[in-house]
PDB file of C-alpha atoms in Angstrom:
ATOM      1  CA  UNK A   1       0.000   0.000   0.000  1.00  0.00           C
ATOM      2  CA  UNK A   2       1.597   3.582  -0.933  1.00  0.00           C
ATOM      3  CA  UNK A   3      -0.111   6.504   0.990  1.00  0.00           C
ATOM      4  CA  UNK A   4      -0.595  10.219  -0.369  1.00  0.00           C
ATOM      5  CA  UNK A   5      -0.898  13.109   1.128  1.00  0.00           C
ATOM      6  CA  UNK A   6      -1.743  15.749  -1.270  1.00  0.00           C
ATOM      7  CA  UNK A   7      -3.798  19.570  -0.973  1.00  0.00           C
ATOM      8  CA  UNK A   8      -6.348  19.276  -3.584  1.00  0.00           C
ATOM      9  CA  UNK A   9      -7.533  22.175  -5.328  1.00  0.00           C
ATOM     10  CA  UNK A  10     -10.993  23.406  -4.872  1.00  0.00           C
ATOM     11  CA  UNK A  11     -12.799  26.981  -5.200  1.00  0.00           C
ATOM     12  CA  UNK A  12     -11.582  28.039  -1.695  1.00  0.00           C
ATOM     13  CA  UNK A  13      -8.029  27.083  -2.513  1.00  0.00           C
ATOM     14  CA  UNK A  14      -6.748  23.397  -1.641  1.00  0.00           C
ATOM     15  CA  UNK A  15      -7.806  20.078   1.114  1.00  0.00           C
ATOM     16  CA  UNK A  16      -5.979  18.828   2.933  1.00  0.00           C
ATOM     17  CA  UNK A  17      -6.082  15.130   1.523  1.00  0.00           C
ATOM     18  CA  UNK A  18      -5.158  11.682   2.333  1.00  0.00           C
ATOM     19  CA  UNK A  19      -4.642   8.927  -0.087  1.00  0.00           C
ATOM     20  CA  UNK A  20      -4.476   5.349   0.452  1.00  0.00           C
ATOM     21  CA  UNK A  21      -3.404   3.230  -2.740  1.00  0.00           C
ATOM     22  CA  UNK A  22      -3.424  -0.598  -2.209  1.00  0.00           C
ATOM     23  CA  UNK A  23      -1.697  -0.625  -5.685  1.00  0.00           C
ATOM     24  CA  UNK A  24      -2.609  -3.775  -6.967  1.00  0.00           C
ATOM     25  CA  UNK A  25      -6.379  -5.088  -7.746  1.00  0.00           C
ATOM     26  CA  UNK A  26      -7.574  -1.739  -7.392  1.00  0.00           C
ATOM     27  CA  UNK A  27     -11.406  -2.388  -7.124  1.00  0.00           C
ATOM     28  CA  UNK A  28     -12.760   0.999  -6.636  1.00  0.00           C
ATOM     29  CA  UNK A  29     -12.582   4.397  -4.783  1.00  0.00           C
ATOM     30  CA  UNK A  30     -13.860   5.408  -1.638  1.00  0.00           C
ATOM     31  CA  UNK A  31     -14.486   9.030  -0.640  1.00  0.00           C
ATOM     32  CA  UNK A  32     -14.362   9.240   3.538  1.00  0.00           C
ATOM     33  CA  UNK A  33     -16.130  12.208   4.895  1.00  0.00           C
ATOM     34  CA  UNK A  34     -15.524  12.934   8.588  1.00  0.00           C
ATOM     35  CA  UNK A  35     -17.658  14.514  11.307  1.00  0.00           C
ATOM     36  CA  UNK A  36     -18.105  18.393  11.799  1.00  0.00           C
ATOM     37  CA  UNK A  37     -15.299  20.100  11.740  1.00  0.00           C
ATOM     38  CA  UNK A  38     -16.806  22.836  14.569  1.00  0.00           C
ATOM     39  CA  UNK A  39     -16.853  19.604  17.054  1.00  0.00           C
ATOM     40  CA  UNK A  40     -13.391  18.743  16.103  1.00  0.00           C
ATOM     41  CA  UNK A  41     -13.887  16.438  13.233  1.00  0.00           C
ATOM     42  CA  UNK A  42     -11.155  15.597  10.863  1.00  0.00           C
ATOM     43  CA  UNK A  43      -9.426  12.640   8.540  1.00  0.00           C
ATOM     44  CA  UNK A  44      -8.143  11.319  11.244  1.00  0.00           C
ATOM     45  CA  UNK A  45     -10.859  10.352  13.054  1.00  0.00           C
ATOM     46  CA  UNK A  46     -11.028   6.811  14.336  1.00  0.00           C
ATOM     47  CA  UNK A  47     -14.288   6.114  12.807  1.00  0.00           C
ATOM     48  CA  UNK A  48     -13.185   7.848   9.476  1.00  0.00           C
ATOM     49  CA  UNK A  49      -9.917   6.049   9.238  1.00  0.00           C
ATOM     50  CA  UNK A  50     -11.373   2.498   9.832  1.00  0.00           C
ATOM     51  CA  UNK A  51     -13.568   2.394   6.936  1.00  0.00           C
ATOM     52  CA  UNK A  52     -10.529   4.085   4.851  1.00  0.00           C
ATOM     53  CA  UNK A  53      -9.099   0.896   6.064  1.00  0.00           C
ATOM     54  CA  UNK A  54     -11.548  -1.367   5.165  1.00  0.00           C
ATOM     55  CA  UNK A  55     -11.434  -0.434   2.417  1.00  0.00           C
ATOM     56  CA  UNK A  56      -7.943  -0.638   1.313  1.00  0.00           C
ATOM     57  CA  UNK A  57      -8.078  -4.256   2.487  1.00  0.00           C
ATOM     58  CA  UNK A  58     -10.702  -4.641   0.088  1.00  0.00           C
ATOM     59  CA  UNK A  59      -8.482  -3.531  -2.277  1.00  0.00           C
ATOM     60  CA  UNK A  60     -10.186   0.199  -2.673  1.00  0.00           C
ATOM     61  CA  UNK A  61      -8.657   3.443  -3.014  1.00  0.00           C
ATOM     62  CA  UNK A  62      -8.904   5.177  -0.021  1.00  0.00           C
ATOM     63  CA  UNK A  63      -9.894   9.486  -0.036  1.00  0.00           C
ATOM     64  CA  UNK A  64     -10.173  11.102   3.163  1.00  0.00           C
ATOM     65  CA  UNK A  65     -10.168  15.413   2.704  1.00  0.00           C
ATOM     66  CA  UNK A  66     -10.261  17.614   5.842  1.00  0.00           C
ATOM     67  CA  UNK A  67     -13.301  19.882   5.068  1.00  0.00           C
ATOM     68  CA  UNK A  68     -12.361  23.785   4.902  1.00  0.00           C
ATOM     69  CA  UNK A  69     -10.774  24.909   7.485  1.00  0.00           C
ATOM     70  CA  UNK A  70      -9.359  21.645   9.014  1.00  0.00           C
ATOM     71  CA  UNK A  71      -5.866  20.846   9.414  1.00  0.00           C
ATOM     72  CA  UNK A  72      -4.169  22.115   6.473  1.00  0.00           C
ATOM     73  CA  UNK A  73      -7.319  22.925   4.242  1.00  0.00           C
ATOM     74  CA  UNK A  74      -7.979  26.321   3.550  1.00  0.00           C
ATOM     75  CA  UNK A  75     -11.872  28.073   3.435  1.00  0.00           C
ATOM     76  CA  UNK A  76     -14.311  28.090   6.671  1.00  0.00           C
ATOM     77  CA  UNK A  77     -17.129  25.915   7.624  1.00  0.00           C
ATOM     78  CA  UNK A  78     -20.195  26.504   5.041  1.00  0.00           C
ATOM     79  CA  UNK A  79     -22.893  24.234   6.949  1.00  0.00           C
ATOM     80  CA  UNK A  80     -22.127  21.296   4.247  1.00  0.00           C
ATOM     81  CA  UNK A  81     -23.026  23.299   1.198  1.00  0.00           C
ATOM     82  CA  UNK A  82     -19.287  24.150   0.626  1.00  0.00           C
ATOM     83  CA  UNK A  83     -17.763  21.194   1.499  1.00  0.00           C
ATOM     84  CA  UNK A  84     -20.221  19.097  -1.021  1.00  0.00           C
ATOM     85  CA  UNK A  85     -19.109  21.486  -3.560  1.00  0.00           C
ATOM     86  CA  UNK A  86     -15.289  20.385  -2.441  1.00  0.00           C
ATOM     87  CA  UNK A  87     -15.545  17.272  -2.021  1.00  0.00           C
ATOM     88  CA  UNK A  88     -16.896  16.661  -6.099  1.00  0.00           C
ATOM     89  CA  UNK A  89     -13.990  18.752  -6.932  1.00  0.00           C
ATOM     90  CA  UNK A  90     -11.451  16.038  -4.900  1.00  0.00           C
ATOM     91  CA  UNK A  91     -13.419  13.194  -6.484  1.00  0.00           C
ATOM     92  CA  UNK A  92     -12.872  14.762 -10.266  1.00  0.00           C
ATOM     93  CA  UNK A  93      -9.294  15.534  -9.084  1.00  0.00           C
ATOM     94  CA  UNK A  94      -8.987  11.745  -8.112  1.00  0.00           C
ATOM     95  CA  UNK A  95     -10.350   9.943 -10.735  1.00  0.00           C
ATOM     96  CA  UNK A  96      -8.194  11.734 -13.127  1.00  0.00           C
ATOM     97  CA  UNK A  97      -5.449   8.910 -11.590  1.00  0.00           C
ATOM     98  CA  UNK A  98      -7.740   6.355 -11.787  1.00  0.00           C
ATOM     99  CA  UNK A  99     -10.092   6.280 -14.695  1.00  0.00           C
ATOM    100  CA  UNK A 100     -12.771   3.736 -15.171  1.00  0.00           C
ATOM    101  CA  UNK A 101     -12.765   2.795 -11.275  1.00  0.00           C
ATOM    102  CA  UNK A 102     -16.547   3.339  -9.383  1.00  0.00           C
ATOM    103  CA  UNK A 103     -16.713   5.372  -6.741  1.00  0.00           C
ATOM    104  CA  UNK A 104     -18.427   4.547  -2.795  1.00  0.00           C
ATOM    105  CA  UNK A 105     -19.091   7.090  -0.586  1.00  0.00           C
ATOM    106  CA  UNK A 106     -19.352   6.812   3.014  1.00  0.00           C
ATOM    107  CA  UNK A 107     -19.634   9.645   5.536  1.00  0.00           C
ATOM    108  CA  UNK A 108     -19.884   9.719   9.556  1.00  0.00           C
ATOM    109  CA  UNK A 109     -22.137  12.184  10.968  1.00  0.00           C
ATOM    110  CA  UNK A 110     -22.043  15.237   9.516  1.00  0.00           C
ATOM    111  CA  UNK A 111     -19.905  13.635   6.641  1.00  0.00           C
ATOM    112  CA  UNK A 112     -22.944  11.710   6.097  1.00  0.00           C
ATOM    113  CA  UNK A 113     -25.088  14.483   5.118  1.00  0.00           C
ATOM    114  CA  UNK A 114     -22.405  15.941   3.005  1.00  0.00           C
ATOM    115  CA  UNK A 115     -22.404  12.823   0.858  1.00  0.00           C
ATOM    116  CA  UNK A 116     -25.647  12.471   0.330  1.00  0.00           C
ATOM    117  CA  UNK A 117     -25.731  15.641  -0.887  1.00  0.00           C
ATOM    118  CA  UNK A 118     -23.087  15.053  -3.302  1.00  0.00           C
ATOM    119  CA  UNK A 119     -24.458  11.396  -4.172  1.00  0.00           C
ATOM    120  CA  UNK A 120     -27.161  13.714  -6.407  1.00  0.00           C
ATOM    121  CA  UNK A 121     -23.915  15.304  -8.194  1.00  0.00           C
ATOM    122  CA  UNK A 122     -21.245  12.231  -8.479  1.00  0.00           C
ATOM    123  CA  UNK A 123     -22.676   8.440  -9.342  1.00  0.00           C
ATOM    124  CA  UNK A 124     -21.496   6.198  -6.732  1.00  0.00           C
ATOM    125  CA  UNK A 125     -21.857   2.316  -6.361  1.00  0.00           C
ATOM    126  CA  UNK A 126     -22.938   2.790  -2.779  1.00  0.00           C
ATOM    127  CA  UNK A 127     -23.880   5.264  -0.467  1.00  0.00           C
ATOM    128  CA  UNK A 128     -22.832   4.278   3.371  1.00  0.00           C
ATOM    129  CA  UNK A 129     -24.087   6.925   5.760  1.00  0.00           C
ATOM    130  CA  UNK A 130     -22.511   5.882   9.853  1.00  0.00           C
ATOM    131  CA  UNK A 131     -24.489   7.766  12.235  1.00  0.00           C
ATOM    132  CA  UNK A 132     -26.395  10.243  10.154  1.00  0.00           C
ATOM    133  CA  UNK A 133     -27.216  13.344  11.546  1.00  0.00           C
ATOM    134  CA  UNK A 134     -30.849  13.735  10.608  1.00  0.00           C
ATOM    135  CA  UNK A 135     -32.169  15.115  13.446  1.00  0.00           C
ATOM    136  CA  UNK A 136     -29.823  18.104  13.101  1.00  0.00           C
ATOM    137  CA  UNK A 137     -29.766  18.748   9.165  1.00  0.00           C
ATOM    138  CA  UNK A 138     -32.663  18.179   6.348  1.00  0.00           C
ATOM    139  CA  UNK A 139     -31.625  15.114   4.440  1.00  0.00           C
ATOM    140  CA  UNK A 140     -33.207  15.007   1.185  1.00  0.00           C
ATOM    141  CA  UNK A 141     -34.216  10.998  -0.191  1.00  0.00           C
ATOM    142  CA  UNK A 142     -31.452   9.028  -1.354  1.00  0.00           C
ATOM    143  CA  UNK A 143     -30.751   5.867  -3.200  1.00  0.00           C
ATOM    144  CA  UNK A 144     -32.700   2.767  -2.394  1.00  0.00           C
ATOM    145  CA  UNK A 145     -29.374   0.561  -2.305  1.00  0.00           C
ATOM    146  CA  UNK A 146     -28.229   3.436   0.357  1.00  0.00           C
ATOM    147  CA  UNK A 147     -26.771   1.360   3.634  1.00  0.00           C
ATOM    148  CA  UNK A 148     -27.441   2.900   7.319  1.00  0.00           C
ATOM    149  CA  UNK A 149     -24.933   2.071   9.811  1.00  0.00           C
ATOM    150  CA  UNK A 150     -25.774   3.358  13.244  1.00  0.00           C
ATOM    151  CA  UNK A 151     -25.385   2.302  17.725  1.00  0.00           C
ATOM    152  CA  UNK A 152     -28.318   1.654  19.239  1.00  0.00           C
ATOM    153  CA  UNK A 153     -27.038   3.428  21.902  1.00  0.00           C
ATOM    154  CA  UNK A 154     -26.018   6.914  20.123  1.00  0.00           C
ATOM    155  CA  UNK A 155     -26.174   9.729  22.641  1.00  0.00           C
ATOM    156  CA  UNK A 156     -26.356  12.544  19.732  1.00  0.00           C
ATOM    157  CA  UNK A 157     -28.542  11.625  16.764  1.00  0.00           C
ATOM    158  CA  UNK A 158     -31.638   9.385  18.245  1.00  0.00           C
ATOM    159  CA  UNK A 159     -31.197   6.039  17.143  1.00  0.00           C
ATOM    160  CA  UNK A 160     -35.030   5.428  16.581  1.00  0.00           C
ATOM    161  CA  UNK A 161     -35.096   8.520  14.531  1.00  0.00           C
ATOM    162  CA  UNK A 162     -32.267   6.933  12.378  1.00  0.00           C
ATOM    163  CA  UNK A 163     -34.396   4.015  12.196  1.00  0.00           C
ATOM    164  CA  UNK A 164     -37.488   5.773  10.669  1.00  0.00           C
ATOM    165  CA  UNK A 165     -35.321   7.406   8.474  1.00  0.00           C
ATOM    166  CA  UNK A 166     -34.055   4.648   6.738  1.00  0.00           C
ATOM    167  CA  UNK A 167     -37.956   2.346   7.530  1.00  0.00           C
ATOM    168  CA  UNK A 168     -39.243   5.236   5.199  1.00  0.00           C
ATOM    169  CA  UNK A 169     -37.349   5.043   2.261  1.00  0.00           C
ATOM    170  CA  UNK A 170     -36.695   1.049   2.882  1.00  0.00           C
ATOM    171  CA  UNK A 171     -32.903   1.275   3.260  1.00  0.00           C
ATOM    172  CA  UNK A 172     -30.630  -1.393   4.819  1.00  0.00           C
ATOM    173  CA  UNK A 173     -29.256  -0.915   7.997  1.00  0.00           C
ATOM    174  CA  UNK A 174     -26.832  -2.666  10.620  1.00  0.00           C
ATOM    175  CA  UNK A 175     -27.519  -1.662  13.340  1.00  0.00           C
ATOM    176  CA  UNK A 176     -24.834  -2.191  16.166  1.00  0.00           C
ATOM    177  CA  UNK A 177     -25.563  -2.817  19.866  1.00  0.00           C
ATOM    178  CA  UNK A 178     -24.619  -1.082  22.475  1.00  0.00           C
ATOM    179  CA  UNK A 179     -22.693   1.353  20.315  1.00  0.00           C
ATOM    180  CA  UNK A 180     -22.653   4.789  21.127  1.00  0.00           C
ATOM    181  CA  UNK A 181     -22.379   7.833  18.149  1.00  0.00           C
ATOM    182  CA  UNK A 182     -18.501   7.274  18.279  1.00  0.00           C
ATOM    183  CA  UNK A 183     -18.250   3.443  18.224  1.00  0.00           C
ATOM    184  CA  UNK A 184     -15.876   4.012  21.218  1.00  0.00           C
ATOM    185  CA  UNK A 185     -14.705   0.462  21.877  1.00  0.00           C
ATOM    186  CA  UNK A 186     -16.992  -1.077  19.114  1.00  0.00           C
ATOM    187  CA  UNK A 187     -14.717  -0.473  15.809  1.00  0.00           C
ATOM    188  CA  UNK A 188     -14.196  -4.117  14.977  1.00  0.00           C
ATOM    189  CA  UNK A 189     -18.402  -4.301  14.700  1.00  0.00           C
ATOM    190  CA  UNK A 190     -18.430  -1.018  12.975  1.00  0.00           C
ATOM    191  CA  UNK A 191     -15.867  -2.664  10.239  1.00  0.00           C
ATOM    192  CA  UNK A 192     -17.776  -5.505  10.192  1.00  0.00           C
ATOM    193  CA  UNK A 193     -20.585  -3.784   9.222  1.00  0.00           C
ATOM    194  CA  UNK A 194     -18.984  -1.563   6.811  1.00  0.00           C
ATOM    195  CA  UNK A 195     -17.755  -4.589   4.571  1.00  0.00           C
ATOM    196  CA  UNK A 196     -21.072  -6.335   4.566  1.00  0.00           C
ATOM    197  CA  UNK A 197     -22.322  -2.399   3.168  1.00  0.00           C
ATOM    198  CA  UNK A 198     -19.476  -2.549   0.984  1.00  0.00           C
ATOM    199  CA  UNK A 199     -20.179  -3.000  -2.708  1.00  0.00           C
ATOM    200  CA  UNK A 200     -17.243  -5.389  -3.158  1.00  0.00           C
TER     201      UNK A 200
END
């Protein structure tokens, strides 16, 4: 595996962006969004960097940006508007290197509703939204194969509200017990789940 770390240009200058390349079988690429970057989200979040991962394992191409304003990225927080507008320009920058390869996108959080915002603008395999923050921003419908991932125990986003999010629209979901909105101490089952979501 060969990791990148690159500042991708966008319209507010460049993300801050890791890559990781498993080199050999590529199968795909995976965009990672992390959680908001007001609350102290970034790449390197332990949730974030598990499915990036995953992934690789799965021989996948691993993308995880800092939104604007995180770590080395330039801009300020836009509320998701913004950074779904970035994050199509690191996927086009991307897939430059890698024509012909599908792209999954998975977010945490506040990630989540970022890519499901840009899953209207950029074709993707598979949509996998961890933790989704629908009780705090207005998610619009998305794909029917769409997998939820989500604690029965979070403490920030309801987890029956997550529930009747996905009942409505008929989406998958793993569900994972006891697991709180971090996964702290429950990132083997939130892998687990991940590569049963993954379109592999």
């Amino acid at each position: 595996m060969k990791r990148y770390k690159l500042r991708i240009p966008v319209s507010v200058g460049k993300l801050e962006t890791v890559i990781d390349d498993p080199e050999t079988d590529r199968r795909g690429l995976l965009l990672v969004a992390h959680p908001h970057p007001l609350h102290g989200g970034s790449l390197d979040n332990k949730v974030v960097t598990t499915l990036a991962k995953a992934a690789t394992e799965l021989g996948w191409v691993s993308v995880r940006p800092n939104f604007r304003g995180v770590g080395m990225s330039d801009g300020e927080f836009d509320a998701g508007v913004g950074e779904t507008d970035d994050l199509l320009a690191v996927a086009r920058f991307v897939e430059a290197s890698y024509p012909g390869l599908p792209w999954a996108l998975a977010g945490f959080s506040f990630g989540a509703f970022v890519q499901h915002r840009l899953r209207q603008e950029l074709h993707a395999r598979r949509l996998i939204l961890v933790a989704p923050a629908v009780t705090m921003y207005e998610f619009d419908p998305v794909p029917p194969d769409t997998v939820v991932i989500f604690g029965d125990a979070d403490e920030l986003i309801p987890p029956a509200a997550i529930r009747l999010w996905a009942e409505q629209q008929g989406l998958a979901t793993r569900i994972i017990p006891a697991a709180g909105h971090f996964f702290h101490g429950k990132l083997k089952e939130l892998k687990q789940a991940f590569l049963e979501a993954c379109p592999c």
